[in-house]
Amino acid sequence: MNKIISFLVFHIFIFTTTQSLLSAASGTIHDSGGTKLLRGIPYYILPLLRSSGGGLTLTRNTKDACPLNVTQESFEVNYGSPFTFTPIVLDEEIIRGAYPVSIEADVTNPCHGSNIWKVTTAAAAKDDDNDELLTNNKDKKKKEDDKGVPVHSVTTGGEFNKPESCFQIVEDDVMPGLRSYQIQHCPFKCGSQSTDLACYNVGIVRDADGKGYLGRTDAIYPVVFMNCLGTFSQSVKISRLSAE
Ligand SMILES: *[C@@H]1O[C@H](CO)[C@@H](O)[C@H](O)[C@H]1NC(C)=O
């Protein structure tokens, strides 16, 4: 019950403050321990509001399906998979706000493609134009196929510095005093030919079964980045990494 209430309160809060959010775009990004977010270091990506589920992870519906879907762990105790961030344009160790980054899963990849995030295009999604033509039977089938998974969902298999794999992190002020961030998809920052100079929020969209898929959404989805190696000082973290 408490969770439901805090969830509702959170949503009311979001909708009343969306206008003022995402204004403080630039600056350095920090992890949940207050350390600068660094290139190549594995982080868990967790929702700011822990009662809304666990961290981001990778899933496949069937044994051989590829590329993998980026989804949310159902239970808040599960942190999910580690992800790394790489600046696309700047050759820097720190991840800056509002600069294009590549986001990659730091796991053994069961697919042929890369572990780099990409946003699937509308063309790849099922067509929704035939709704009126559906008979009852087909309707039922369609309902099973189309469970509300976002059209622009995030999967692995992307390519570095391509519009579909171009993300940025911006600071939000959902909870003053807590550093939380919004991940956005910004095709134009990685050479998209389109005249669309927009960035799109990336957040969790739930299907009919309640499973959370990462995808483009109008809502905000505040996240925090938790260093998978714990809260060591920077130098310790780096030497631990290179020793592995
Ligand atoms: C990803 O999710 C979509 C929608 O549920 C599904 O069609 C596809 O098979 C999933 N991919 C994997 C690798 O399971």
Tab-separated table of C-alpha atoms and ligand atoms in Angstrom:
chain	number	residue	atom	x	y	z
A	1	MET	CA	0.000	0.000	0.000
A	2	ASN	CA	2.783	2.377	0.921
A	3	LYS	CA	4.429	1.677	-2.373
A	4	ILE	CA	1.294	2.443	-4.298
A	5	ILE	CA	0.890	5.721	-2.491
A	6	SER	CA	4.479	6.815	-3.002
A	7	PHE	CA	4.189	5.830	-6.632
A	8	LEU	CA	1.111	8.010	-7.064
A	9	VAL	CA	2.644	10.893	-5.205
A	10	PHE	CA	5.699	10.577	-7.381
A	11	HIS	CA	3.624	10.728	-10.526
A	12	ILE	CA	1.696	13.759	-9.426
A	13	PHE	CA	4.992	15.354	-8.578
A	14	ILE	CA	6.423	14.549	-11.992
A	15	PHE	CA	3.533	15.938	-13.905
A	16	THR	CA	3.584	19.184	-12.030
A	17	THR	CA	7.308	19.704	-12.389
A	18	THR	CA	8.075	18.463	-15.877
A	19	GLN	CA	8.270	21.978	-17.209
A	20	SER	CA	11.122	22.942	-14.948
A	21	LEU	CA	12.998	19.683	-15.399
A	22	LEU	CA	15.897	19.044	-17.702
A	23	SER	CA	16.890	22.671	-17.746
A	24	ALA	CA	20.169	22.195	-15.928
A	25	ALA	CA	21.441	20.083	-18.781
A	26	SER	CA	25.208	20.436	-18.717
A	27	GLY	CA	27.782	19.711	-16.097
A	28	THR	CA	29.420	16.590	-14.862
A	29	ILE	CA	27.432	13.469	-14.147
A	30	HIS	CA	27.941	11.788	-10.783
A	31	ASP	CA	27.314	8.258	-9.631
A	32	SER	CA	25.209	7.423	-6.587
A	33	GLY	CA	28.326	7.652	-4.405
A	34	GLY	CA	29.003	11.216	-5.542
A	35	THR	CA	31.978	10.288	-7.759
A	36	LYS	CA	32.227	11.511	-11.340
A	37	LEU	CA	30.818	9.137	-13.903
A	38	LEU	CA	33.747	7.724	-15.876
A	39	ARG	CA	34.252	6.168	-19.267
A	40	GLY	CA	34.431	2.384	-19.306
A	41	ILE	CA	33.534	1.819	-15.645
A	42	PRO	CA	30.587	-0.551	-15.098
A	43	TYR	CA	27.511	0.968	-13.437
A	44	TYR	CA	24.099	-0.344	-12.561
A	45	ILE	CA	21.363	1.904	-13.884
A	46	LEU	CA	18.707	2.070	-11.177
A	47	PRO	CA	15.423	3.942	-10.987
A	48	LEU	CA	15.597	6.873	-8.575
A	49	LEU	CA	12.423	5.544	-7.009
A	50	ARG	CA	13.370	2.110	-5.806
A	51	SER	CA	9.794	0.992	-5.259
A	52	SER	CA	9.264	1.125	-9.026
A	53	GLY	CA	11.384	-1.994	-9.652
A	54	GLY	CA	15.023	-2.974	-10.015
A	55	GLY	CA	17.842	-1.956	-12.328
A	56	LEU	CA	18.132	-2.193	-16.088
A	57	THR	CA	19.123	-5.529	-17.531
A	58	LEU	CA	19.138	-7.529	-20.757
A	59	THR	CA	16.586	-10.178	-21.603
A	60	ARG	CA	15.623	-12.494	-24.411
A	61	ASN	CA	12.221	-14.101	-24.746
A	62	THR	CA	13.447	-17.271	-26.371
A	63	LYS	CA	16.744	-19.097	-26.284
A	64	ASP	CA	18.207	-17.835	-29.548
A	65	ALA	CA	16.490	-14.463	-29.928
A	66	CYS	CA	18.773	-11.526	-30.789
A	67	PRO	CA	19.405	-8.639	-30.328
A	68	LEU	CA	18.665	-8.520	-26.607
A	69	ASN	CA	16.011	-6.264	-25.154
A	70	VAL	CA	16.963	-3.772	-22.485
A	71	THR	CA	14.393	-4.278	-19.737
A	72	GLN	CA	13.882	-3.559	-16.071
A	73	GLU	CA	14.317	-6.097	-13.282
A	74	SER	CA	10.941	-6.636	-11.650
A	75	PHE	CA	12.230	-6.647	-8.098
A	76	GLU	CA	13.944	-3.680	-6.554
A	77	VAL	CA	16.539	-5.897	-4.845
A	78	ASN	CA	17.943	-6.827	-8.269
A	79	TYR	CA	20.400	-4.287	-9.633
A	80	GLY	CA	20.401	-5.753	-13.140
A	81	SER	CA	23.347	-5.757	-15.545
A	82	PRO	CA	26.406	-3.511	-15.586
A	83	PHE	CA	26.582	-0.857	-18.289
A	84	THR	CA	29.428	1.366	-19.443
A	85	PHE	CA	29.401	4.839	-20.989
A	86	THR	CA	31.742	6.155	-23.684
A	87	PRO	CA	31.831	9.774	-24.882
A	88	ILE	CA	31.266	9.801	-28.630
A	89	VAL	CA	32.776	13.084	-29.723
A	90	LEU	CA	35.089	14.102	-26.908
A	91	ASP	CA	38.040	11.891	-26.095
A	92	GLU	CA	37.606	12.244	-22.338
A	93	GLU	CA	37.534	10.081	-19.253
A	94	ILE	CA	34.560	11.834	-17.665
A	95	ILE	CA	30.979	11.680	-18.890
A	96	ARG	CA	29.497	15.140	-19.287
A	97	GLY	CA	25.863	16.095	-19.206
A	98	ALA	CA	24.189	16.717	-22.561
A	99	TYR	CA	27.111	15.328	-24.570
A	100	PRO	CA	26.565	12.317	-26.829
A	101	VAL	CA	27.489	8.970	-25.292
A	102	SER	CA	27.442	5.370	-26.322
A	103	ILE	CA	25.938	3.041	-23.711
A	104	GLU	CA	27.015	-0.565	-23.705
A	105	ALA	CA	26.205	-3.636	-21.628
A	106	ASP	CA	29.280	-4.928	-19.833
A	107	VAL	CA	28.352	-8.606	-20.129
A	108	THR	CA	29.266	-11.580	-22.271
A	109	ASN	CA	27.248	-11.158	-25.427
A	110	PRO	CA	25.316	-14.187	-26.662
A	111	CYS	CA	24.484	-12.446	-29.965
A	112	HIS	CA	26.654	-11.769	-33.008
A	113	GLY	CA	26.166	-8.002	-32.863
A	114	SER	CA	27.532	-5.556	-30.332
A	115	ASN	CA	26.400	-4.838	-26.782
A	116	ILE	CA	25.837	-1.183	-27.704
A	117	TRP	CA	22.363	0.218	-27.094
A	118	LYS	CA	20.292	1.208	-30.079
A	119	VAL	CA	16.759	2.455	-30.483
A	120	THR	CA	14.755	0.345	-32.907
A	121	THR	CA	13.071	2.317	-35.656
A	122	ALA	CA	9.349	2.435	-36.392
A	123	ALA	CA	9.903	0.516	-39.618
A	124	ALA	CA	11.142	-2.476	-37.688
A	125	ALA	CA	8.061	-2.537	-35.480
A	126	LYS	CA	4.815	-4.248	-36.322
A	127	ASP	CA	2.432	-2.203	-38.405
A	128	ASP	CA	-0.494	-0.725	-36.538
A	129	ASP	CA	-2.463	0.540	-39.506
A	130	ASN	CA	-4.651	-2.502	-40.024
A	131	ASP	CA	-6.581	-2.227	-36.806
A	132	GLU	CA	-9.985	-1.765	-38.420
A	133	LEU	CA	-9.464	-4.698	-40.740
A	134	LEU	CA	-8.796	-7.166	-38.017
A	135	THR	CA	-11.341	-9.906	-37.505
A	136	ASN	CA	-12.003	-11.050	-34.003
A	137	ASN	CA	-9.571	-13.909	-34.360
A	138	LYS	CA	-6.829	-11.765	-35.715
A	139	ASP	CA	-7.680	-9.228	-33.093
A	140	LYS	CA	-6.953	-11.781	-30.449
A	141	LYS	CA	-3.714	-12.738	-32.124
A	142	LYS	CA	-2.705	-9.130	-32.453
A	143	LYS	CA	-3.408	-8.611	-28.794
A	144	GLU	CA	-0.975	-11.393	-27.993
A	145	ASP	CA	1.670	-10.052	-30.328
A	146	ASP	CA	1.372	-6.445	-29.379
A	147	LYS	CA	1.501	-6.170	-25.657
A	148	GLY	CA	2.322	-2.516	-25.499
A	149	VAL	CA	6.029	-2.884	-26.062
A	150	PRO	CA	7.365	0.514	-27.141
A	151	VAL	CA	7.831	0.989	-30.876
A	152	HIS	CA	11.135	2.707	-30.251
A	153	SER	CA	12.491	0.177	-27.813
A	154	VAL	CA	16.118	-0.117	-26.788
A	155	THR	CA	18.049	-3.247	-27.722
A	156	THR	CA	21.676	-4.269	-28.078
A	157	GLY	CA	23.339	-4.556	-31.473
A	158	GLY	CA	24.028	-0.864	-32.041
A	159	GLU	CA	27.011	0.805	-33.668
A	160	PHE	CA	29.220	3.449	-32.089
A	161	ASN	CA	28.445	6.999	-33.281
A	162	LYS	CA	25.327	6.121	-35.247
A	163	PRO	CA	22.099	8.151	-34.795
A	164	GLU	CA	20.170	5.154	-33.430
A	165	SER	CA	22.879	4.609	-30.799
A	166	CYS	CA	23.287	8.231	-29.781
A	167	PHE	CA	22.306	8.975	-26.178
A	168	GLN	CA	22.896	11.702	-23.657
A	169	ILE	CA	22.458	12.058	-19.924
A	170	VAL	CA	20.891	15.183	-18.484
A	171	GLU	CA	20.415	16.136	-14.878
A	172	ASP	CA	16.907	16.471	-13.530
A	173	ASP	CA	15.714	17.883	-10.229
A	174	VAL	CA	13.023	15.427	-9.339
A	175	MET	CA	14.283	15.228	-5.786
A	176	PRO	CA	16.345	18.190	-4.682
A	177	GLY	CA	19.557	17.053	-3.056
A	178	LEU	CA	19.559	13.698	-4.800
A	179	ARG	CA	21.473	13.532	-8.024
A	180	SER	CA	19.283	11.850	-10.569
A	181	TYR	CA	19.406	11.862	-14.305
A	182	GLN	CA	17.332	11.373	-17.415
A	183	ILE	CA	18.726	9.337	-20.316
A	184	GLN	CA	17.730	10.674	-23.723
A	185	HIS	CA	18.048	9.493	-27.309
A	186	CYS	CA	19.432	12.291	-29.512
A	187	PRO	CA	19.843	11.036	-33.112
A	188	PHE	CA	20.927	14.450	-34.393
A	189	LYS	CA	23.985	14.555	-32.160
A	190	CYS	CA	25.526	11.636	-34.064
A	191	GLY	CA	25.115	12.792	-37.616
A	192	SER	CA	21.459	12.023	-38.333
A	193	GLN	CA	20.471	13.460	-41.723
A	194	SER	CA	17.050	14.361	-40.350
A	195	THR	CA	16.199	17.998	-39.579
A	196	ASP	CA	14.677	16.825	-36.304
A	197	LEU	CA	16.783	18.459	-33.593
A	198	ALA	CA	14.986	16.743	-30.735
A	199	CYS	CA	16.113	14.486	-27.924
A	200	TYR	CA	13.654	11.904	-26.654
A	201	ASN	CA	13.313	10.668	-23.099
A	202	VAL	CA	14.191	7.041	-22.582
A	203	GLY	CA	12.257	5.264	-19.869
A	204	ILE	CA	10.308	2.183	-18.942
A	205	VAL	CA	7.180	1.235	-20.842
A	206	ARG	CA	5.221	-1.718	-19.506
A	207	ASP	CA	3.587	-4.362	-21.663
A	208	ALA	CA	0.258	-6.022	-20.870
A	209	ASP	CA	2.040	-8.494	-18.595
A	210	GLY	CA	3.650	-5.681	-16.629
A	211	LYS	CA	7.134	-6.346	-17.960
A	212	GLY	CA	9.163	-3.144	-18.222
A	213	TYR	CA	10.889	-2.426	-21.541
A	214	LEU	CA	13.296	0.433	-22.014
A	215	GLY	CA	12.203	2.669	-24.853
A	216	ARG	CA	11.434	6.179	-25.964
A	217	THR	CA	8.628	7.680	-23.909
A	218	ASP	CA	7.119	11.073	-23.187
A	219	ALA	CA	7.393	10.571	-19.469
A	220	ILE	CA	10.559	11.137	-17.530
A	221	TYR	CA	12.373	8.225	-15.934
A	222	PRO	CA	14.859	9.474	-13.357
A	223	VAL	CA	17.775	7.127	-12.826
A	224	VAL	CA	20.915	6.928	-10.727
A	225	PHE	CA	24.174	5.217	-11.626
A	226	MET	CA	25.639	2.863	-9.060
A	227	ASN	CA	29.265	1.868	-9.405
A	228	CYS	CA	29.267	-1.925	-9.672
A	229	LEU	CA	32.648	-2.119	-7.980
A	230	GLY	CA	31.489	-0.281	-4.881
A	231	THR	CA	32.396	3.127	-3.579
A	232	PHE	CA	36.150	3.148	-3.915
A	233	SER	CA	38.226	6.171	-4.792
A	234	GLN	CA	38.761	6.712	-8.501
A	235	SER	CA	42.331	5.478	-8.588
A	236	VAL	CA	41.447	2.297	-6.731
A	237	LYS	CA	38.608	1.623	-9.122
A	238	ILE	CA	40.801	2.027	-12.157
A	239	SER	CA	43.600	-0.178	-10.875
A	240	ARG	CA	41.079	-2.833	-9.904
A	241	LEU	CA	39.702	-2.766	-13.400
A	242	SER	CA	43.009	-3.037	-15.173
A	243	ALA	CA	44.102	-5.858	-12.892
A	244	GLU	CA	41.125	-7.929	-13.949
B	1	LIG	C1	12.219	-8.185	-27.440
B	1	LIG	O1	10.880	-7.836	-27.175
B	1	LIG	C2	10.031	-7.958	-28.296
B	1	LIG	C3	8.685	-7.516	-27.845
B	1	LIG	O2	8.244	-8.269	-26.749
B	1	LIG	C4	10.014	-9.377	-28.798
B	1	LIG	O3	9.230	-9.452	-29.960
B	1	LIG	C5	11.439	-9.833	-29.105
B	1	LIG	O4	11.454	-11.179	-29.451
B	1	LIG	C6	12.298	-9.621	-27.877
B	1	LIG	N1	13.671	-9.958	-28.186
B	1	LIG	C7	14.317	-10.918	-27.536
B	1	LIG	C8	15.751	-11.083	-27.885
B	1	LIG	O5	13.784	-11.645	-26.734
